[in-house]
Amino acid sequence: PAGDPGPTGPTGPAGSIGQAFAGALFAGVKFFGFTGHQHKLGTGVRVTSAAAPGAPESPVYDPPRYVWSEPPTVYHDPPVQLPAGGGFRLTCSWQNPTASPVTFGDSANDEMCVFWSHYYPSKGFVSCAYTDKLMGGVTFCCPGDAICSLVQ
């Protein structure tokens, strides 16, 4: 899942990107590795799993000394499994010491917060995202969701 942290001002807030619940898409899948990704203002990535929206969460990625330029991969043995309806929450922190707002983007001067995971059995490359900019909050996974044709 990926998220848009929104503009960050000089105060450098922490932000929860939201829970990405992919329904039955990942039921039976075994997630064995997680890696977070941010740009230079990023100070931390945390990923938790939950059996359903509002259910108790368990950390699956929360490195104690997160360094944006060298994010560790955290492996799980046994792997993490989600029931149908389960999902992940991505929470990021950042610090903006500049006098200018920073927004989401691909440049190292922009900011982003994503994580990826390694899993089996393969379902091919699947990219899931959460946004609160549409319909009060929506998770979608591409390929597969109707909204994918709207994403460039």
CSV table of N, CA and C in Angstrom, one decimal:
chain,number,residue,atom,x,y,z
A,1,PRO,N,0.8,-1.2,0.0
A,1,PRO,CA,0.0,0.0,0.0
A,1,PRO,C,0.9,1.3,0.0
A,2,ALA,N,0.3,2.3,-0.6
A,2,ALA,CA,1.0,3.5,-0.7
A,2,ALA,C,0.0,4.6,-0.2
A,3,GLY,N,0.6,5.7,0.3
A,3,GLY,CA,-0.3,6.8,0.8
A,3,GLY,C,0.3,8.1,0.5
A,4,ASP,N,-0.5,9.1,0.4
A,4,ASP,CA,-0.2,10.5,0.2
A,4,ASP,C,-0.2,11.1,1.6
A,5,PRO,N,1.0,11.5,2.2
A,5,PRO,CA,1.0,12.1,3.5
A,5,PRO,C,0.4,13.5,3.5
A,6,GLY,N,0.1,14.1,2.3
A,6,GLY,CA,-0.3,15.5,2.3
A,6,GLY,C,0.9,16.4,2.5
A,7,PRO,N,0.6,17.7,2.4
A,7,PRO,CA,1.7,18.6,2.6
A,7,PRO,C,2.3,18.6,4.1
A,8,THR,N,3.6,18.7,4.2
A,8,THR,CA,4.2,18.7,5.5
A,8,THR,C,4.8,20.1,5.7
A,9,GLY,N,4.4,20.7,6.8
A,9,GLY,CA,4.9,22.0,7.2
A,9,GLY,C,6.2,21.9,8.0
A,10,PRO,N,6.7,23.0,8.4
A,10,PRO,CA,8.0,23.0,9.2
A,10,PRO,C,7.9,22.2,10.5
A,11,THR,N,6.7,21.9,11.0
A,11,THR,CA,6.6,21.2,12.3
A,11,THR,C,6.8,19.7,12.1
A,12,GLY,N,6.7,19.1,10.9
A,12,GLY,CA,7.1,17.7,10.7
A,12,GLY,C,6.2,16.8,11.4
A,13,PRO,N,4.9,16.7,11.1
A,13,PRO,CA,4.0,15.8,11.8
A,13,PRO,C,4.2,14.3,11.5
A,14,ALA,N,3.6,13.5,12.3
A,14,ALA,CA,3.5,12.1,12.0
A,14,ALA,C,2.1,11.9,11.4
A,15,GLY,N,1.9,10.9,10.5
A,15,GLY,CA,0.6,10.7,9.9
A,15,GLY,C,0.3,9.3,9.7
A,16,SER,N,-0.9,9.0,9.9
A,16,SER,CA,-1.4,7.6,9.7
A,16,SER,C,-2.0,7.6,8.3
A,17,ILE,N,-1.6,6.8,7.4
A,17,ILE,CA,-2.1,6.8,6.0
A,17,ILE,C,-3.4,6.1,5.9
A,18,GLY,N,-3.7,5.2,6.9
A,18,GLY,CA,-5.0,4.5,6.8
A,18,GLY,C,-4.8,3.0,6.6
A,19,GLN,N,-5.9,2.3,6.9
A,19,GLN,CA,-5.8,0.8,6.7
A,19,GLN,C,-6.2,0.5,5.3
A,20,ALA,N,-5.4,-0.4,4.7
A,20,ALA,CA,-5.7,-0.9,3.4
A,20,ALA,C,-6.3,-2.3,3.5
A,21,PHE,N,-7.5,-2.5,3.4
A,21,PHE,CA,-8.1,-3.8,3.5
A,21,PHE,C,-8.6,-4.3,2.1
A,22,ALA,N,-7.9,-5.3,1.6
A,22,ALA,CA,-8.1,-5.8,0.3
A,22,ALA,C,-9.1,-7.0,0.2
A,23,GLY,N,-10.0,-7.1,1.2
A,23,GLY,CA,-11.0,-8.2,1.1
A,23,GLY,C,-10.4,-9.5,1.0
A,24,ALA,N,-10.9,-10.3,0.1
A,24,ALA,CA,-10.4,-11.7,0.0
A,24,ALA,C,-9.2,-11.8,-0.9
A,25,LEU,N,-8.7,-10.7,-1.5
A,25,LEU,CA,-7.6,-10.8,-2.4
A,25,LEU,C,-6.4,-11.5,-1.8
A,26,PHE,N,-6.0,-11.2,-0.6
A,26,PHE,CA,-4.8,-11.8,0.0
A,26,PHE,C,-5.1,-12.9,1.0
A,27,ALA,N,-6.3,-13.4,1.1
A,27,ALA,CA,-6.6,-14.6,2.0
A,27,ALA,C,-5.8,-15.8,1.5
A,28,GLY,N,-5.1,-16.4,2.5
A,28,GLY,CA,-4.3,-17.6,2.2
A,28,GLY,C,-2.9,-17.2,1.8
A,29,VAL,N,-2.6,-16.0,1.6
A,29,VAL,CA,-1.2,-15.6,1.1
A,29,VAL,C,-0.3,-15.5,2.4
A,30,LYS,N,0.9,-15.9,2.2
A,30,LYS,CA,1.9,-15.8,3.3
A,30,LYS,C,2.9,-14.7,3.0
A,31,PHE,N,2.8,-13.7,3.8
A,31,PHE,CA,3.7,-12.5,3.7
A,31,PHE,C,5.0,-12.8,4.6
A,32,PHE,N,6.2,-12.9,3.9
A,32,PHE,CA,7.4,-13.2,4.7
A,32,PHE,C,8.4,-12.1,4.8
A,33,GLY,N,8.2,-11.0,4.1
A,33,GLY,CA,9.1,-9.9,4.2
A,33,GLY,C,8.4,-8.5,3.9
A,34,PHE,N,8.9,-7.5,4.7
A,34,PHE,CA,8.3,-6.2,4.5
A,34,PHE,C,9.4,-5.1,4.5
A,35,THR,N,9.2,-4.1,3.6
A,35,THR,CA,10.2,-3.0,3.5
A,35,THR,C,9.4,-1.7,3.4
A,36,GLY,N,9.8,-0.7,4.2
A,36,GLY,CA,9.2,0.6,4.1
A,36,GLY,C,10.0,1.5,3.2
A,37,HIS,N,9.4,2.6,2.7
A,37,HIS,CA,10.1,3.5,1.8
A,37,HIS,C,9.6,4.9,2.0
A,38,GLN,N,10.5,5.8,2.2
A,38,GLN,CA,10.2,7.3,2.3
A,38,GLN,C,11.4,8.0,1.6
A,39,HIS,N,11.2,9.3,1.5
A,39,HIS,CA,12.3,10.2,1.0
A,39,HIS,C,13.0,10.8,2.2
A,40,LYS,N,13.9,11.8,1.9
A,40,LYS,CA,14.8,12.3,2.9
A,40,LYS,C,14.2,12.9,4.2
A,41,LEU,N,13.0,13.3,4.2
A,41,LEU,CA,12.4,13.9,5.4
A,41,LEU,C,11.8,12.8,6.3
A,42,GLY,N,11.7,11.6,5.7
A,42,GLY,CA,11.1,10.5,6.5
A,42,GLY,C,11.9,10.0,7.7
A,43,THR,N,11.3,9.8,8.8
A,43,THR,CA,12.0,9.4,10.0
A,43,THR,C,11.4,8.0,10.5
A,44,GLY,N,10.4,7.5,9.9
A,44,GLY,CA,9.9,6.2,10.4
A,44,GLY,C,8.7,5.7,9.6
A,45,VAL,N,8.7,4.4,9.4
A,45,VAL,CA,7.6,3.6,8.7
A,45,VAL,C,7.2,2.5,9.7
A,46,ARG,N,5.9,2.4,9.9
A,46,ARG,CA,5.4,1.4,10.8
A,46,ARG,C,4.2,0.7,10.0
A,47,VAL,N,4.2,-0.6,10.0
A,47,VAL,CA,3.1,-1.4,9.4
A,47,VAL,C,2.5,-2.3,10.4
A,48,THR,N,1.2,-2.3,10.5
A,48,THR,CA,0.5,-3.3,11.4
A,48,THR,C,-0.5,-4.0,10.6
A,49,SER,N,-0.8,-5.2,11.1
A,49,SER,CA,-1.9,-6.0,10.4
A,49,SER,C,-3.0,-6.2,11.3
A,50,ALA,N,-4.2,-6.4,10.7
A,50,ALA,CA,-5.4,-6.5,11.5
A,50,ALA,C,-6.4,-7.5,10.8
A,51,ALA,N,-7.2,-8.2,11.5
A,51,ALA,CA,-8.1,-9.2,10.9
A,51,ALA,C,-9.2,-8.6,10.2
A,52,ALA,N,-9.6,-7.3,10.6
A,52,ALA,CA,-10.7,-6.6,10.0
A,52,ALA,C,-10.6,-5.2,10.4
A,53,PRO,N,-11.3,-4.3,9.7
A,53,PRO,CA,-11.3,-2.9,10.2
A,53,PRO,C,-11.7,-2.7,11.6
A,54,GLY,N,-11.0,-2.0,12.4
A,54,GLY,CA,-11.3,-1.8,13.8
A,54,GLY,C,-10.8,-2.9,14.7
A,55,ALA,N,-10.3,-4.0,14.2
A,55,ALA,CA,-9.8,-5.1,15.0
A,55,ALA,C,-8.4,-4.7,15.6
A,56,PRO,N,-8.0,-5.4,16.7
A,56,PRO,CA,-6.7,-5.2,17.2
A,56,PRO,C,-5.6,-5.3,16.2
A,57,GLU,N,-4.6,-4.5,16.3
A,57,GLU,CA,-3.5,-4.5,15.3
A,57,GLU,C,-2.2,-5.1,15.9
A,58,SER,N,-1.5,-5.8,15.0
A,58,SER,CA,-0.2,-6.4,15.4
A,58,SER,C,0.9,-5.8,14.5
A,59,PRO,N,2.0,-5.4,15.1
A,59,PRO,CA,3.1,-4.8,14.2
A,59,PRO,C,3.8,-5.9,13.4
A,60,VAL,N,4.0,-5.6,12.1
A,60,VAL,CA,4.8,-6.5,11.2
A,60,VAL,C,6.0,-5.8,10.7
A,61,TYR,N,6.1,-4.5,10.8
A,61,TYR,CA,7.3,-3.7,10.3
A,61,TYR,C,7.4,-2.5,11.2
A,62,ASP,N,8.4,-2.4,12.0
A,62,ASP,CA,8.6,-1.2,12.9
A,62,ASP,C,10.1,-1.2,13.3
A,63,PRO,N,11.0,-0.9,12.4
A,63,PRO,CA,12.4,-0.9,12.7
A,63,PRO,C,12.7,0.2,13.7
A,64,PRO,N,13.5,-0.1,14.8
A,64,PRO,CA,13.8,0.9,15.8
A,64,PRO,C,14.7,2.0,15.3
A,65,ARG,N,15.5,1.8,14.4
A,65,ARG,CA,16.4,2.8,13.9
A,65,ARG,C,16.2,2.9,12.4
A,66,TYR,N,15.1,3.5,12.0
A,66,TYR,CA,14.7,3.6,10.5
A,66,TYR,C,15.6,4.7,9.9
A,67,VAL,N,16.3,4.4,8.8
A,67,VAL,CA,17.0,5.3,8.0
A,67,VAL,C,16.5,5.3,6.6
A,68,TRP,N,16.0,6.5,6.2
A,68,TRP,CA,15.2,6.5,4.9
A,68,TRP,C,16.1,6.0,3.8
A,69,SER,N,17.4,6.3,3.8
A,69,SER,CA,18.2,5.9,2.6
A,69,SER,C,18.6,4.4,2.6
A,70,GLU,N,18.4,3.7,3.8
A,70,GLU,CA,18.8,2.3,3.9
A,70,GLU,C,17.7,1.6,4.7
A,71,PRO,N,16.5,1.6,4.2
A,71,PRO,CA,15.4,0.9,5.0
A,71,PRO,C,15.6,-0.6,5.0
A,72,PRO,N,15.5,-1.1,6.2
A,72,PRO,CA,15.7,-2.6,6.4
A,72,PRO,C,14.5,-3.4,5.8
A,73,THR,N,14.8,-4.6,5.5
A,73,THR,CA,13.7,-5.5,5.2
A,73,THR,C,13.5,-6.4,6.4
A,74,VAL,N,12.3,-6.5,6.9
A,74,VAL,CA,12.0,-7.3,8.1
A,74,VAL,C,11.4,-8.6,7.6
A,75,TYR,N,12.0,-9.8,8.0
A,75,TYR,CA,11.5,-11.1,7.6
A,75,TYR,C,10.7,-11.7,8.7
A,76,HIS,N,9.7,-12.5,8.4
A,76,HIS,CA,8.8,-13.2,9.3
A,76,HIS,C,8.9,-14.7,9.1
A,77,ASP,N,9.1,-15.5,10.1
A,77,ASP,CA,9.1,-16.9,10.1
A,77,ASP,C,8.5,-17.4,11.4
A,78,PRO,N,7.3,-17.8,11.4
A,78,PRO,CA,6.4,-18.1,10.3
A,78,PRO,C,5.9,-16.8,9.6
A,79,PRO,N,5.4,-16.9,8.4
A,79,PRO,CA,4.9,-15.7,7.7
A,79,PRO,C,3.6,-15.2,8.3
A,80,VAL,N,3.4,-13.9,7.9
A,80,VAL,CA,2.1,-13.3,8.4
A,80,VAL,C,1.0,-13.7,7.4
A,81,GLN,N,-0.1,-14.0,7.9
A,81,GLN,CA,-1.3,-14.4,7.1
A,81,GLN,C,-2.5,-13.5,7.5
A,82,LEU,N,-3.2,-13.1,6.5
A,82,LEU,CA,-4.4,-12.3,6.8
A,82,LEU,C,-5.7,-13.1,6.4
A,83,PRO,N,-6.7,-13.1,7.3
A,83,PRO,CA,-8.0,-13.7,6.9
A,83,PRO,C,-8.7,-12.9,5.8
A,84,ALA,N,-9.7,-13.5,5.2
A,84,ALA,CA,-10.5,-12.7,4.2
A,84,ALA,C,-11.0,-11.5,5.0
A,85,GLY,N,-10.8,-10.3,4.4
A,85,GLY,CA,-11.2,-9.1,5.1
A,85,GLY,C,-10.1,-8.4,5.9
A,86,GLY,N,-9.0,-9.1,6.0
A,86,GLY,CA,-7.9,-8.5,6.8
A,86,GLY,C,-7.1,-7.4,6.0
A,87,GLY,N,-6.2,-6.7,6.7
A,87,GLY,CA,-5.4,-5.7,6.0
A,87,GLY,C,-4.3,-5.2,6.8
A,88,PHE,N,-3.7,-4.1,6.3
A,88,PHE,CA,-2.5,-3.5,6.9
A,88,PHE,C,-2.8,-2.0,7.1
A,89,ARG,N,-2.2,-1.4,8.1
A,89,ARG,CA,-2.2,0.0,8.4
A,89,ARG,C,-0.7,0.5,8.2
A,90,LEU,N,-0.6,1.5,7.4
A,90,LEU,CA,0.7,2.2,7.2
A,90,LEU,C,0.8,3.5,8.0
A,91,THR,N,1.7,3.7,8.9
A,91,THR,CA,1.9,4.9,9.6
A,91,THR,C,3.3,5.4,9.4
A,92,CYS,N,3.4,6.7,9.1
A,92,CYS,CA,4.7,7.3,8.8
A,92,CYS,C,4.9,8.5,9.6
A,93,SER,N,6.2,8.8,9.9
A,93,SER,CA,6.6,10.0,10.5
A,93,SER,C,7.6,10.7,9.7
A,94,TRP,N,7.7,12.0,9.8
A,94,TRP,CA,8.6,12.8,9.0
A,94,TRP,C,8.9,14.0,9.8
A,95,GLN,N,10.0,14.7,9.4
A,95,GLN,CA,10.4,15.9,10.0
A,95,GLN,C,10.8,16.9,8.9
A,96,ASN,N,10.2,18.0,8.8
A,96,ASN,CA,10.5,19.0,7.8
A,96,ASN,C,11.1,20.2,8.4
A,97,PRO,N,12.5,20.3,8.3
A,97,PRO,CA,13.1,21.5,8.9
A,97,PRO,C,13.2,22.7,8.0
A,98,THR,N,12.6,22.6,6.8
A,98,THR,CA,12.7,23.7,5.9
A,98,THR,C,11.5,24.6,6.2
A,99,ALA,N,11.6,25.8,5.5
A,99,ALA,CA,10.5,26.8,5.7
A,99,ALA,C,9.4,26.6,4.7
A,100,SER,N,9.5,25.6,3.8
A,100,SER,CA,8.6,25.4,2.8
A,100,SER,C,7.8,24.1,3.0
A,101,PRO,N,6.5,24.1,2.5
A,101,PRO,CA,5.8,22.9,2.6
A,101,PRO,C,6.3,21.9,1.6
A,102,VAL,N,6.2,20.6,1.9
A,102,VAL,CA,6.6,19.5,1.0
A,102,VAL,C,5.4,18.7,0.8
A,103,THR,N,5.2,18.3,-0.5
A,103,THR,CA,4.1,17.5,-0.9
A,103,THR,C,4.5,16.1,-1.4
A,104,PHE,N,3.5,15.3,-1.7
A,104,PHE,CA,3.8,14.0,-2.3
A,104,PHE,C,4.4,14.1,-3.6
A,105,GLY,N,5.4,13.2,-4.0
A,105,GLY,CA,6.0,13.2,-5.3
A,105,GLY,C,7.1,12.2,-5.4
A,106,ASP,N,7.6,12.0,-6.6
A,106,ASP,CA,8.6,11.0,-6.9
A,106,ASP,C,10.1,11.5,-6.6
A,107,SER,N,10.3,12.9,-6.6
A,107,SER,CA,11.6,13.4,-6.4
A,107,SER,C,12.0,13.2,-4.9
A,108,ALA,N,13.3,13.2,-4.7
A,108,ALA,CA,13.8,13.1,-3.3
A,108,ALA,C,13.5,14.3,-2.6
A,109,ASN,N,13.2,15.4,-3.2
A,109,ASN,CA,12.8,16.7,-2.6
A,109,ASN,C,11.3,16.7,-2.2
A,110,ASP,N,10.5,15.7,-2.7
A,110,ASP,CA,9.2,15.5,-2.4
A,110,ASP,C,9.1,14.5,-1.2
A,111,GLU,N,8.0,14.1,-0.9
A,111,GLU,CA,7.9,13.0,0.2
A,111,GLU,C,6.8,12.0,-0.2
A,112,MET,N,7.0,10.8,0.3
A,112,MET,CA,6.0,9.7,0.1
A,112,MET,C,6.2,8.7,1.2
A,113,CYS,N,5.3,7.8,1.3
A,113,CYS,CA,5.3,6.8,2.3
A,113,CYS,C,4.7,5.5,1.7
A,114,VAL,N,5.5,4.5,1.5
A,114,VAL,CA,4.9,3.3,1.0
A,114,VAL,C,5.6,2.1,1.7
A,115,PHE,N,5.1,0.9,1.5
A,115,PHE,CA,5.8,-0.3,1.9
A,115,PHE,C,5.5,-1.4,0.9
A,116,TRP,N,6.4,-2.3,0.7
A,116,TRP,CA,6.1,-3.4,-0.1
A,116,TRP,C,6.4,-4.7,0.7
A,117,SER,N,5.8,-5.8,0.2
A,117,SER,CA,6.0,-7.0,0.9
A,117,SER,C,6.3,-8.1,-0.1
A,118,HIS,N,6.9,-9.2,0.4
A,118,HIS,CA,7.3,-10.4,-0.3
A,118,HIS,C,6.3,-11.4,0.1
A,119,TYR,N,5.7,-12.2,-0.8
A,119,TYR,CA,4.7,-13.1,-0.4
A,119,TYR,C,4.6,-14.3,-1.3
A,120,TYR,N,3.9,-15.4,-0.9
A,120,TYR,CA,3.7,-16.5,-1.7
A,120,TYR,C,2.3,-17.1,-1.3
A,121,PRO,N,1.6,-17.9,-2.0
A,121,PRO,CA,1.9,-18.2,-3.5
A,121,PRO,C,1.6,-16.9,-4.3
A,122,SER,N,2.3,-16.8,-5.4
A,122,SER,CA,2.2,-15.6,-6.2
A,122,SER,C,0.8,-15.3,-6.8
A,123,LYS,N,0.5,-14.1,-6.7
A,123,LYS,CA,-0.7,-13.6,-7.4
A,123,LYS,C,-0.2,-12.6,-8.5
A,124,GLY,N,1.1,-12.6,-8.8
A,124,GLY,CA,1.6,-11.7,-9.7
A,124,GLY,C,1.9,-10.3,-9.0
A,125,PHE,N,2.3,-9.3,-9.8
A,125,PHE,CA,2.5,-8.0,-9.2
A,125,PHE,C,1.2,-7.3,-8.9
A,126,VAL,N,0.9,-7.0,-7.7
A,126,VAL,CA,-0.3,-6.3,-7.3
A,126,VAL,C,0.1,-5.1,-6.5
A,127,SER,N,-0.4,-3.9,-6.9
A,127,SER,CA,-0.2,-2.7,-6.2
A,127,SER,C,-1.5,-2.2,-5.6
A,128,CYS,N,-1.5,-2.1,-4.2
A,128,CYS,CA,-2.7,-1.6,-3.5
A,128,CYS,C,-2.4,-0.2,-3.0
A,129,ALA,N,-3.4,0.6,-3.0
A,129,ALA,CA,-3.2,2.0,-2.4
A,129,ALA,C,-4.4,2.4,-1.7
A,130,TYR,N,-4.3,3.3,-0.7
A,130,TYR,CA,-5.3,3.9,0.0
A,130,TYR,C,-5.3,5.4,-0.2
A,131,THR,N,-6.5,6.0,-0.4
A,131,THR,CA,-6.5,7.4,-0.5
A,131,THR,C,-7.8,7.9,0.3
A,132,ASP,N,-7.6,9.0,1.0
A,132,ASP,CA,-8.8,9.6,1.6
A,132,ASP,C,-9.3,10.7,0.7
A,133,LYS,N,-8.8,10.9,-0.5
A,133,LYS,CA,-9.2,11.9,-1.4
A,133,LYS,C,-10.4,11.5,-2.2
A,134,LEU,N,-10.8,10.2,-2.2
A,134,LEU,CA,-12.0,9.7,-3.0
A,134,LEU,C,-13.0,9.1,-2.0
A,135,MET,N,-14.2,9.4,-2.2
A,135,MET,CA,-15.3,8.7,-1.5
A,135,MET,C,-15.1,8.6,0.0
A,136,GLY,N,-14.4,9.5,0.7
A,136,GLY,CA,-14.2,9.5,2.1
A,136,GLY,C,-13.2,8.4,2.5
A,137,GLY,N,-12.5,7.8,1.6
A,137,GLY,CA,-11.5,6.8,1.9
A,137,GLY,C,-11.7,5.6,1.1
A,138,VAL,N,-10.8,5.1,0.4
A,138,VAL,CA,-11.0,4.0,-0.5
A,138,VAL,C,-9.6,3.2,-0.6
A,139,THR,N,-9.7,1.9,-0.6
A,139,THR,CA,-8.5,1.1,-0.9
A,139,THR,C,-8.8,0.4,-2.3
A,140,PHE,N,-7.8,0.4,-3.1
A,140,PHE,CA,-7.9,-0.3,-4.4
A,140,PHE,C,-6.6,-1.0,-4.7
A,141,CYS,N,-6.7,-2.1,-5.5
A,141,CYS,CA,-5.6,-2.9,-5.9
A,141,CYS,C,-5.6,-3.0,-7.4
A,142,CYS,N,-4.5,-2.8,-8.0
A,142,CYS,CA,-4.3,-2.9,-9.5
A,142,CYS,C,-3.3,-4.0,-9.8
A,143,PRO,N,-3.6,-4.8,-10.8
A,143,PRO,CA,-4.8,-4.8,-11.6
A,143,PRO,C,-6.0,-5.4,-10.8
A,144,GLY,N,-7.2,-5.1,-11.3
A,144,GLY,CA,-8.3,-5.7,-10.8
A,144,GLY,C,-9.5,-4.8,-10.4
A,145,ASP,N,-9.2,-3.7,-9.8
A,145,ASP,CA,-10.3,-2.7,-9.4
A,145,ASP,C,-10.7,-1.8,-10.5
A,146,ALA,N,-11.9,-1.5,-10.6
A,146,ALA,CA,-12.4,-0.6,-11.6
A,146,ALA,C,-11.7,0.8,-11.6
A,147,ILE,N,-11.3,1.2,-10.4
A,147,ILE,CA,-10.6,2.5,-10.3
A,147,ILE,C,-9.3,2.5,-11.0
A,148,CYS,N,-8.7,1.4,-11.3
A,148,CYS,CA,-7.3,1.3,-11.8
A,148,CYS,C,-7.2,2.0,-13.2
A,149,SER,N,-8.3,2.1,-14.0
A,149,SER,CA,-8.3,2.7,-15.2
A,149,SER,C,-8.1,4.3,-15.1
A,150,LEU,N,-8.4,4.8,-13.9
A,150,LEU,CA,-8.4,6.2,-13.6
A,150,LEU,C,-7.0,6.6,-13.1
A,151,VAL,N,-6.2,5.6,-12.7
A,151,VAL,CA,-4.9,5.9,-12.1
A,151,VAL,C,-3.8,5.9,-13.2
A,152,GLN,N,-3.1,7.0,-13.3
A,152,GLN,CA,-2.1,7.0,-14.4
A,152,GLN,C,-0.7,6.6,-13.8
